[in-house]
């Protein structure tokens, strides 16, 4: 229903009359909530959009390990260390499910990696900010995983089966991540003055980048109209951002921390918060490669790729030897 609504108005989205027979049949399946599977016919644009979004999502999970990975050796207790280690491992798992989902569309892991390392493929803007204190582990779990869940819950119901199914487990794990982050913030916010100040400082630094995670404003979102029509997206960037603000502000109040936005105000009429202007210049600079840590993040991924070259070669040689042995035995 929603898809049809947007389809009629979306820029560049074909009307029913402009579609050929295959496209009409495909759209009927989408509109009837029938999942599209890897071997089904699909418009090239649908395949391309999904390859782009799923691979960028996978890259975000993998690059997203880096800011928190930095803190595994510095976690304040053994318990916090094991929790953080498990979380960072979960993110690696999410990346792998997502790479597998993207592969079903006909793109290889090597191609996706090449696109990440060459800068052709994006990853989430949020991971280009530094993690300066332990409170950043709290802020990332609470705000970044919180924003990720807000965006990913609807993706469980998106039209592409492999992506939707990957999201189910990912969302469950993100929920644990969000809670552990909130728990870190809660302990710090209820701790000494210095700990509370550390929590406030982390909130100050992560709040606005977390709001940017939802993507450009609806007016500037180039892919939304078509993604609505194909039921890849079910909520707009601004809708999800608003939901996130409405959900998170009361949590900050519970923690006794101040959201760093002097324009933040409850609006009875819309039953939600009004909030200040986002610095879109900063967002576009970060996604163009000019954030505080872009070079460091890509440098780390490049190093991991180079360091793993001997292992990839060994795997190929091993596979060839095994195949030769099998052939000789036949
Ligand atoms: N960062 O037309 P739209 C996580 C790009 S997972 C960078 O609105 P769309 C877990 C966009 O790609 C976080 N680039 O695009 C975790 C496009 O450029 P392109 C990742 C962004 O696709 C937690 C251009 O701007 N989640 O955090 C961003 O319809 C903690 C125009 O934008 C996902 O990827 C951004 N924030 O909507 C891990 C979810 N926003 O490709 C470790 C799946 C937009 O044409 C620790 N993705 N761009 O060159 C989505 O839902 C969508 O792709 C959106 C963007 C909503 C992100």
GROMACS .gro file of C-alpha atoms and ligand atoms in nm:
model
  387
    1UNK     CA    1   0.000   0.000   0.000
    2UNK     CA    2   0.268   0.246   0.113
    3UNK     CA    3   0.484   0.142  -0.180
    4UNK     CA    4   0.203   0.221  -0.424
    5UNK     CA    5   0.148   0.559  -0.265
    6UNK     CA    6   0.508   0.664  -0.310
    7UNK     CA    7   0.537   0.505  -0.650
    8UNK     CA    8   0.287   0.748  -0.789
    9UNK     CA    9   0.491   1.050  -0.682
   10UNK     CA   10   0.852   0.926  -0.672
   11UNK     CA   11   1.098   1.090  -0.910
   12UNK     CA   12   1.226   0.842  -1.170
   13UNK     CA   13   0.996   0.563  -1.051
   14UNK     CA   14   0.814   0.390  -1.334
   15UNK     CA   15   0.436   0.399  -1.336
   16UNK     CA   16   0.252   0.073  -1.405
   17UNK     CA   17   0.191   0.183  -1.762
   18UNK     CA   18   0.565   0.235  -1.821
   19UNK     CA   19   0.653  -0.114  -1.697
   20UNK     CA   20   0.694  -0.415  -1.924
   21UNK     CA   21   0.519  -0.741  -1.845
   22UNK     CA   22   0.805  -0.881  -1.631
   23UNK     CA   23   0.825  -0.560  -1.432
   24UNK     CA   24   0.448  -0.554  -1.374
   25UNK     CA   25   0.451  -0.914  -1.253
   26UNK     CA   26   0.747  -0.834  -1.026
   27UNK     CA   27   0.573  -0.526  -0.886
   28UNK     CA   28   0.257  -0.730  -0.820
   29UNK     CA   29   0.461  -0.970  -0.610
   30UNK     CA   30   0.612  -0.681  -0.415
   31UNK     CA   31   0.273  -0.519  -0.363
   32UNK     CA   32   0.132  -0.852  -0.241
   33UNK     CA   33   0.416  -0.892   0.008
   34UNK     CA   34   0.561  -1.200  -0.164
   35UNK     CA   35   0.934  -1.224  -0.096
   36UNK     CA   36   1.174  -1.206  -0.388
   37UNK     CA   37   1.434  -1.484  -0.379
   38UNK     CA   38   1.779  -1.500  -0.538
   39UNK     CA   39   1.679  -1.700  -0.848
   40UNK     CA   40   1.363  -1.501  -0.922
   41UNK     CA   41   1.354  -1.257  -1.209
   42UNK     CA   42   1.416  -0.902  -1.090
   43UNK     CA   43   1.472  -0.565  -1.261
   44UNK     CA   44   1.841  -0.480  -1.294
   45UNK     CA   45   1.781  -0.164  -1.091
   46UNK     CA   46   1.643  -0.367  -0.800
   47UNK     CA   47   1.948  -0.595  -0.808
   48UNK     CA   48   2.182  -0.295  -0.825
   49UNK     CA   49   2.011  -0.114  -0.537
   50UNK     CA   50   2.029  -0.420  -0.317
   51UNK     CA   51   2.393  -0.493  -0.403
   52UNK     CA   52   2.474  -0.133  -0.311
   53UNK     CA   53   2.275  -0.121   0.012
   54UNK     CA   54   2.356  -0.470   0.143
   55UNK     CA   55   2.727  -0.445   0.065
   56UNK     CA   56   2.746  -0.099   0.226
   57UNK     CA   57   2.562  -0.235   0.525
   58UNK     CA   58   2.811  -0.525   0.544
   59UNK     CA   59   3.107  -0.287   0.517
   60UNK     CA   60   2.957  -0.079   0.799
   61UNK     CA   61   2.947  -0.381   1.028
   62UNK     CA   62   3.307  -0.472   0.948
   63UNK     CA   63   3.448  -0.119   0.970
   64UNK     CA   64   3.224  -0.069   1.273
   65UNK     CA   65   3.438  -0.318   1.465
   66UNK     CA   66   3.734  -0.082   1.459
   67UNK     CA   67   3.627   0.200   1.696
   68UNK     CA   68   3.520  -0.048   1.964
   69UNK     CA   69   3.797  -0.296   1.894
   70UNK     CA   70   4.034  -0.023   2.011
   71UNK     CA   71   3.893  -0.056   2.362
   72UNK     CA   72   3.896  -0.432   2.416
   73UNK     CA   73   4.235  -0.422   2.588
   74UNK     CA   74   4.135  -0.117   2.793
   75UNK     CA   75   3.793  -0.225   2.921
   76UNK     CA   76   3.777  -0.150   3.297
   77UNK     CA   77   3.682  -0.500   3.420
   78UNK     CA   78   3.706  -0.859   3.297
   79UNK     CA   79   3.329  -0.870   3.263
   80UNK     CA   80   3.320  -0.555   3.047
   81UNK     CA   81   3.606  -0.697   2.839
   82UNK     CA   82   3.421  -1.023   2.765
   83UNK     CA   83   3.100  -0.836   2.680
   84UNK     CA   84   3.281  -0.598   2.446
   85UNK     CA   85   3.472  -0.884   2.284
   86UNK     CA   86   3.144  -1.070   2.222
   87UNK     CA   87   2.987  -0.755   2.077
   88UNK     CA   88   3.272  -0.689   1.838
   89UNK     CA   89   3.263  -1.055   1.728
   90UNK     CA   90   2.888  -1.022   1.668
   91UNK     CA   91   2.954  -0.730   1.434
   92UNK     CA   92   3.193  -0.948   1.233
   93UNK     CA   93   2.917  -1.211   1.212
   94UNK     CA   94   2.669  -0.948   1.090
   95UNK     CA   95   2.912  -0.845   0.820
   96UNK     CA   96   2.946  -1.206   0.708
   97UNK     CA   97   2.569  -1.275   0.690
   98UNK     CA   98   2.530  -0.956   0.491
   99UNK     CA   99   2.814  -1.032   0.251
  100UNK     CA  100   2.650  -1.374   0.193
  101UNK     CA  101   2.313  -1.207   0.129
  102UNK     CA  102   2.477  -0.971  -0.123
  103UNK     CA  103   2.655  -1.263  -0.293
  104UNK     CA  104   2.316  -1.417  -0.377
  105UNK     CA  105   2.266  -1.119  -0.610
  106UNK     CA  106   2.574  -1.205  -0.815
  107UNK     CA  107   2.857  -1.002  -0.666
  108UNK     CA  108   3.164  -1.166  -0.514
  109UNK     CA  109   3.327  -1.094  -0.179
  110UNK     CA  110   3.641  -0.989  -0.363
  111UNK     CA  111   3.448  -0.733  -0.570
  112UNK     CA  112   3.280  -0.594  -0.260
  113UNK     CA  113   3.612  -0.570  -0.078
  114UNK     CA  114   3.767  -0.396  -0.376
  115UNK     CA  115   3.480  -0.143  -0.378
  116UNK     CA  116   3.530  -0.072  -0.008
  117UNK     CA  117   3.905  -0.034  -0.028
  118UNK     CA  118   3.896   0.184  -0.340
  119UNK     CA  119   3.642   0.415  -0.174
  120UNK     CA  120   3.374   0.334  -0.435
  121UNK     CA  121   3.145   0.178  -0.176
  122UNK     CA  122   3.045   0.372   0.130
  123UNK     CA  123   3.012   0.253   0.489
  124UNK     CA  124   2.821   0.424   0.765
  125UNK     CA  125   2.935   0.778   0.841
  126UNK     CA  126   2.927   0.708   1.215
  127UNK     CA  127   3.239   0.492   1.213
  128UNK     CA  128   3.457   0.782   1.104
  129UNK     CA  129   3.454   0.936   1.451
  130UNK     CA  130   3.716   0.856   1.716
  131UNK     CA  131   3.656   0.668   2.042
  132UNK     CA  132   3.834   0.879   2.301
  133UNK     CA  133   3.719   0.740   2.636
  134UNK     CA  134   3.556   0.431   2.785
  135UNK     CA  135   3.223   0.619   2.790
  136UNK     CA  136   3.234   0.608   2.409
  137UNK     CA  137   3.171   0.231   2.435
  138UNK     CA  138   2.854   0.317   2.624
  139UNK     CA  139   2.751   0.586   2.377
  140UNK     CA  140   2.812   0.363   2.076
  141UNK     CA  141   2.606   0.076   2.218
  142UNK     CA  142   2.328   0.302   2.339
  143UNK     CA  143   2.309   0.548   2.046
  144UNK     CA  144   2.473   0.381   1.746
  145UNK     CA  145   2.327   0.035   1.800
  146UNK     CA  146   2.002   0.206   1.904
  147UNK     CA  147   1.991   0.393   1.572
  148UNK     CA  148   2.094   0.079   1.383
  149UNK     CA  149   1.802  -0.117   1.534
  150UNK     CA  150   1.556   0.159   1.451
  151UNK     CA  151   1.663   0.134   1.087
  152UNK     CA  152   1.701  -0.245   1.074
  153UNK     CA  153   1.376  -0.363   1.233
  154UNK     CA  154   1.176  -0.257   0.923
  155UNK     CA  155   1.440  -0.423   0.701
  156UNK     CA  156   1.329  -0.759   0.846
  157UNK     CA  157   1.014  -0.709   0.639
  158UNK     CA  158   1.181  -0.586   0.321
  159UNK     CA  159   1.103  -0.756  -0.009
  160UNK     CA  160   1.432  -0.940  -0.065
  161UNK     CA  161   1.421  -1.271   0.124
  162UNK     CA  162   1.793  -1.325   0.197
  163UNK     CA  163   1.832  -0.969   0.330
  164UNK     CA  164   1.513  -0.981   0.536
  165UNK     CA  165   1.611  -1.314   0.696
  166UNK     CA  166   1.964  -1.197   0.777
  167UNK     CA  167   1.810  -0.902   0.959
  168UNK     CA  168   1.615  -1.117   1.205
  169UNK     CA  169   1.918  -1.244   1.390
  170UNK     CA  170   2.108  -0.920   1.349
  171UNK     CA  171   1.827  -0.726   1.517
  172UNK     CA  172   1.823  -0.964   1.814
  173UNK     CA  173   2.195  -0.920   1.864
  174UNK     CA  174   2.180  -0.543   1.817
  175UNK     CA  175   1.924  -0.532   2.093
  176UNK     CA  176   2.175  -0.690   2.335
  177UNK     CA  177   2.438  -0.442   2.211
  178UNK     CA  178   2.210  -0.147   2.277
  179UNK     CA  179   2.138  -0.264   2.631
  180UNK     CA  180   2.501  -0.322   2.720
  181UNK     CA  181   2.578   0.031   2.598
  182UNK     CA  182   2.298   0.180   2.802
  183UNK     CA  183   2.422  -0.015   3.104
  184UNK     CA  184   2.772   0.132   3.066
  185UNK     CA  185   2.620   0.481   3.046
  186UNK     CA  186   2.399   0.413   3.347
  187UNK     CA  187   2.691   0.302   3.564
  188UNK     CA  188   2.898   0.605   3.461
  189UNK     CA  189   2.610   0.851   3.497
  190UNK     CA  190   2.540   0.724   3.850
  191UNK     CA  191   2.909   0.717   3.939
  192UNK     CA  192   3.155   0.986   4.050
  193UNK     CA  193   3.146   1.342   3.914
  194UNK     CA  194   3.433   1.256   3.681
  195UNK     CA  195   3.251   0.949   3.549
  196UNK     CA  196   2.933   1.144   3.492
  197UNK     CA  197   3.127   1.413   3.307
  198UNK     CA  198   3.283   1.142   3.090
  199UNK     CA  199   2.936   1.006   3.003
  200UNK     CA  200   2.809   1.357   2.923
  201UNK     CA  201   3.110   1.428   2.703
  202UNK     CA  202   3.050   1.105   2.509
  203UNK     CA  203   2.682   1.195   2.460
  204UNK     CA  204   2.787   1.542   2.340
  205UNK     CA  205   3.018   1.396   2.078
  206UNK     CA  206   2.799   1.106   1.956
  207UNK     CA  207   2.451   1.259   1.953
  208UNK     CA  208   2.466   1.447   1.624
  209UNK     CA  209   2.663   1.183   1.430
  210UNK     CA  210   2.404   0.926   1.551
  211UNK     CA  211   2.124   1.139   1.402
  212UNK     CA  212   2.318   1.156   1.074
  213UNK     CA  213   2.329   0.776   1.053
  214UNK     CA  214   1.972   0.775   0.919
  215UNK     CA  215   2.095   0.941   0.601
  216UNK     CA  216   2.022   1.273   0.432
  217UNK     CA  217   1.692   1.450   0.485
  218UNK     CA  218   1.406   1.309   0.279
  219UNK     CA  219   1.434   1.602   0.038
  220UNK     CA  220   1.794   1.500  -0.041
  221UNK     CA  221   1.752   1.123  -0.036
  222UNK     CA  222   1.812   1.012  -0.393
  223UNK     CA  223   1.722   0.646  -0.353
  224UNK     CA  224   1.418   0.659  -0.124
  225UNK     CA  225   1.135   0.687  -0.378
  226UNK     CA  226   1.244   0.382  -0.576
  227UNK     CA  227   1.332   0.187  -0.262
  228UNK     CA  228   0.982   0.253  -0.125
  229UNK     CA  229   0.827   0.131  -0.449
  230UNK     CA  230   1.029  -0.191  -0.425
  231UNK     CA  231   0.962  -0.229  -0.054
  232UNK     CA  232   1.329  -0.218   0.030
  233UNK     CA  233   1.257   0.084   0.248
  234UNK     CA  234   0.942   0.115   0.452
  235UNK     CA  235   1.015   0.432   0.647
  236UNK     CA  236   1.183   0.747   0.531
  237UNK     CA  237   1.516   0.866   0.671
  238UNK     CA  238   1.345   1.154   0.853
  239UNK     CA  239   1.070   0.933   0.996
  240UNK     CA  240   1.322   0.696   1.152
  241UNK     CA  241   1.536   0.983   1.279
  242UNK     CA  242   1.230   1.132   1.450
  243UNK     CA  243   1.140   0.797   1.609
  244UNK     CA  244   1.495   0.765   1.736
  245UNK     CA  245   1.491   1.111   1.895
  246UNK     CA  246   1.152   1.044   2.056
  247UNK     CA  247   1.272   0.715   2.199
  248UNK     CA  248   1.615   0.830   2.311
  249UNK     CA  249   1.551   1.166   2.479
  250UNK     CA  250   1.359   1.008   2.772
  251UNK     CA  251   1.646   0.759   2.813
  252UNK     CA  252   1.892   1.051   2.841
  253UNK     CA  253   1.663   1.207   3.102
  254UNK     CA  254   1.661   0.880   3.295
  255UNK     CA  255   2.041   0.887   3.291
  256UNK     CA  256   2.040   1.248   3.412
  257UNK     CA  257   2.236   1.357   3.103
  258UNK     CA  258   2.167   1.653   2.875
  259UNK     CA  259   2.106   1.606   2.505
  260UNK     CA  260   2.335   1.863   2.339
  261UNK     CA  261   2.061   2.045   2.151
  262UNK     CA  262   1.929   2.380   2.275
  263UNK     CA  263   1.638   2.359   2.025
  264UNK     CA  264   1.512   2.027   2.158
  265UNK     CA  265   1.154   2.072   2.271
  266UNK     CA  266   0.849   1.850   2.312
  267UNK     CA  267   0.581   1.933   2.054
  268UNK     CA  268   0.232   1.829   2.166
  269UNK     CA  269   0.087   1.876   1.820
  270UNK     CA  270   0.312   1.622   1.653
  271UNK     CA  271   0.343   1.411   1.966
  272UNK     CA  272   0.720   1.414   1.929
  273UNK     CA  273   1.025   1.632   1.982
  274UNK     CA  274   1.129   1.924   1.767
  275UNK     CA  275   1.505   1.923   1.736
  276UNK     CA  276   1.780   2.148   1.604
  277UNK     CA  277   1.929   2.162   1.256
  278UNK     CA  278   2.169   1.887   1.158
  279UNK     CA  279   2.503   1.995   1.016
  280UNK     CA  280   2.462   1.840   0.672
  281UNK     CA  281   2.791   1.990   0.551
  282UNK     CA  282   2.965   1.775   0.809
  283UNK     CA  283   2.768   1.466   0.702
  284UNK     CA  284   2.846   1.509   0.331
  285UNK     CA  285   3.213   1.577   0.409
  286UNK     CA  286   3.233   1.258   0.617
  287UNK     CA  287   3.072   1.039   0.351
  288UNK     CA  288   3.299   1.194   0.088
  289UNK     CA  289   3.603   1.070   0.285
  290UNK     CA  290   3.682   1.378   0.493
  291UNK     CA  291   3.574   1.270   0.840
  292UNK     CA  292   3.810   1.264   1.139
  293UNK     CA  293   3.899   0.894   1.099
  294UNK     CA  294   3.820   0.797   0.737
  295UNK     CA  295   4.184   0.747   0.643
  296UNK     CA  296   4.259   0.550   0.958
  297UNK     CA  297   3.957   0.319   0.910
  298UNK     CA  298   4.029   0.241   0.546
  299UNK     CA  299   4.399   0.208   0.627
  300UNK     CA  300   4.316  -0.059   0.887
  301UNK     CA  301   4.095  -0.252   0.640
  302UNK     CA  302   4.363  -0.225   0.370
  303UNK     CA  303   4.626  -0.361   0.610
  304UNK     CA  304   4.401  -0.652   0.710
  305UNK     CA  305   4.347  -0.733   0.341
  306UNK     CA  306   4.721  -0.720   0.266
  307UNK     CA  307   4.814  -0.917   0.577
  308UNK     CA  308   4.564  -1.188   0.479
  309UNK     CA  309   4.706  -1.235   0.128
  310UNK     CA  310   4.925  -1.534   0.225
  311UNK     CA  311   4.626  -1.706   0.385
  312UNK     CA  312   4.401  -1.658   0.082
  313UNK     CA  313   4.678  -1.796  -0.140
  314UNK     CA  314   4.723  -2.095   0.092
  315UNK     CA  315   4.350  -2.169   0.081
  316UNK     CA  316   4.352  -2.172  -0.299
  317UNK     CA  317   4.660  -2.396  -0.319
  318UNK     CA  318   4.506  -2.630  -0.062
  319UNK     CA  319   4.177  -2.647  -0.253
  320UNK     CA  320   4.362  -2.721  -0.577
  321UNK     CA  321   4.566  -2.999  -0.414
  322UNK     CA  322   4.256  -3.159  -0.265
  323UNK     CA  323   4.077  -3.142  -0.601
  324UNK     CA  324   4.380  -3.301  -0.773
  325UNK     CA  325   4.394  -3.582  -0.511
  326UNK     CA  326   4.022  -3.646  -0.551
  327UNK     CA  327   4.056  -3.662  -0.929
  328UNK     CA  328   4.353  -3.899  -0.904
  329UNK     CA  329   4.156  -4.131  -0.676
  330UNK     CA  330   3.860  -4.152  -0.918
  331LIG     N1  331   2.667   0.691   0.600
  331LIG     O1  332   1.932   0.817  -0.094
  331LIG     P1  333   1.985   0.785   0.042
  331LIG     C1  334   2.549  -0.053   1.241
  331LIG     C2  335   2.453   0.760   0.142
  331LIG     S1  336   2.497  -0.076   1.082
  331LIG     C3  337   2.723   0.683   0.478
  331LIG     O2  338   1.897   0.820   0.157
  331LIG     P2  339   1.947   0.502   0.093
  331LIG     C4  340   2.574  -0.173   1.325
  331LIG     C5  341   2.379   0.654   0.064
  331LIG     O3  342   2.447   0.531   0.066
  331LIG     C6  343   2.492   0.087   1.013
  331LIG     N2  344   2.653   0.701   0.364
  331LIG     O4  345   2.028   0.632   0.046
  331LIG     C7  346   2.687  -0.147   1.416
  331LIG     C8  347   2.371   0.720  -0.071
  331LIG     O5  348   2.498   0.712  -0.136
  331LIG     P3  349   2.529   0.610  -0.260
  331LIG     C9  350   2.467   0.080   0.870
  331LIG    C10  351   2.521   0.727   0.376
  331LIG     O6  352   2.033   0.386   0.066
  331LIG    C11  353   2.666  -0.077   1.535
  331LIG    C12  354   2.352   0.865  -0.037
  331LIG     O7  355   2.402   0.882   0.094
  331LIG     N3  356   2.330   0.048   0.843
  331LIG     O8  357   2.562   0.059   1.276
  331LIG    C13  358   2.458   0.734   0.500
  331LIG     O9  359   1.810   0.503   0.035
  331LIG    C14  360   2.775  -0.052   1.622
  331LIG    C15  361   2.207   0.909  -0.045
  331LIG    O10  362   2.127   0.855   0.062
  331LIG    C16  363   2.287   0.023   0.719
  331LIG    O11  364   2.363   0.026   0.625
  331LIG    C17  365   2.536   0.716   0.615
  331LIG     N4  366   2.485   0.724   0.739
  331LIG    O12  367   1.932   0.523   0.250
  331LIG    C18  368   2.812  -0.195   1.385
  331LIG    C19  369   2.141  -0.011   0.706
  331LIG     N5  370   2.326   0.761   0.479
  331LIG    O13  371   2.510   0.470  -0.208
  331LIG    C20  372   2.921  -0.173   1.474
  331LIG    C21  373   2.100  -0.038   0.565
  331LIG    C22  374   2.311   0.771   0.346
  331LIG    O14  375   2.430   0.643  -0.366
  331LIG    C23  376   2.899  -0.103   1.592
  331LIG     N6  377   2.100   0.080   0.483
  331LIG     N7  378   2.428   0.751   0.284
  331LIG    O15  379   2.671   0.639  -0.298
  331LIG    C24  380   1.994   0.166   0.476
  331LIG    O16  381   1.893   0.148   0.541
  331LIG    C25  382   2.004   0.279   0.377
  331LIG    O17  383   2.107   0.251   0.285
  331LIG    C26  384   2.029   0.418   0.447
  331LIG    C27  385   2.045   0.523   0.336
  331LIG    C28  386   1.910   0.456   0.532
  331LIG    C29  387   2.156   0.416   0.530
   0.00000   0.00000   0.00000
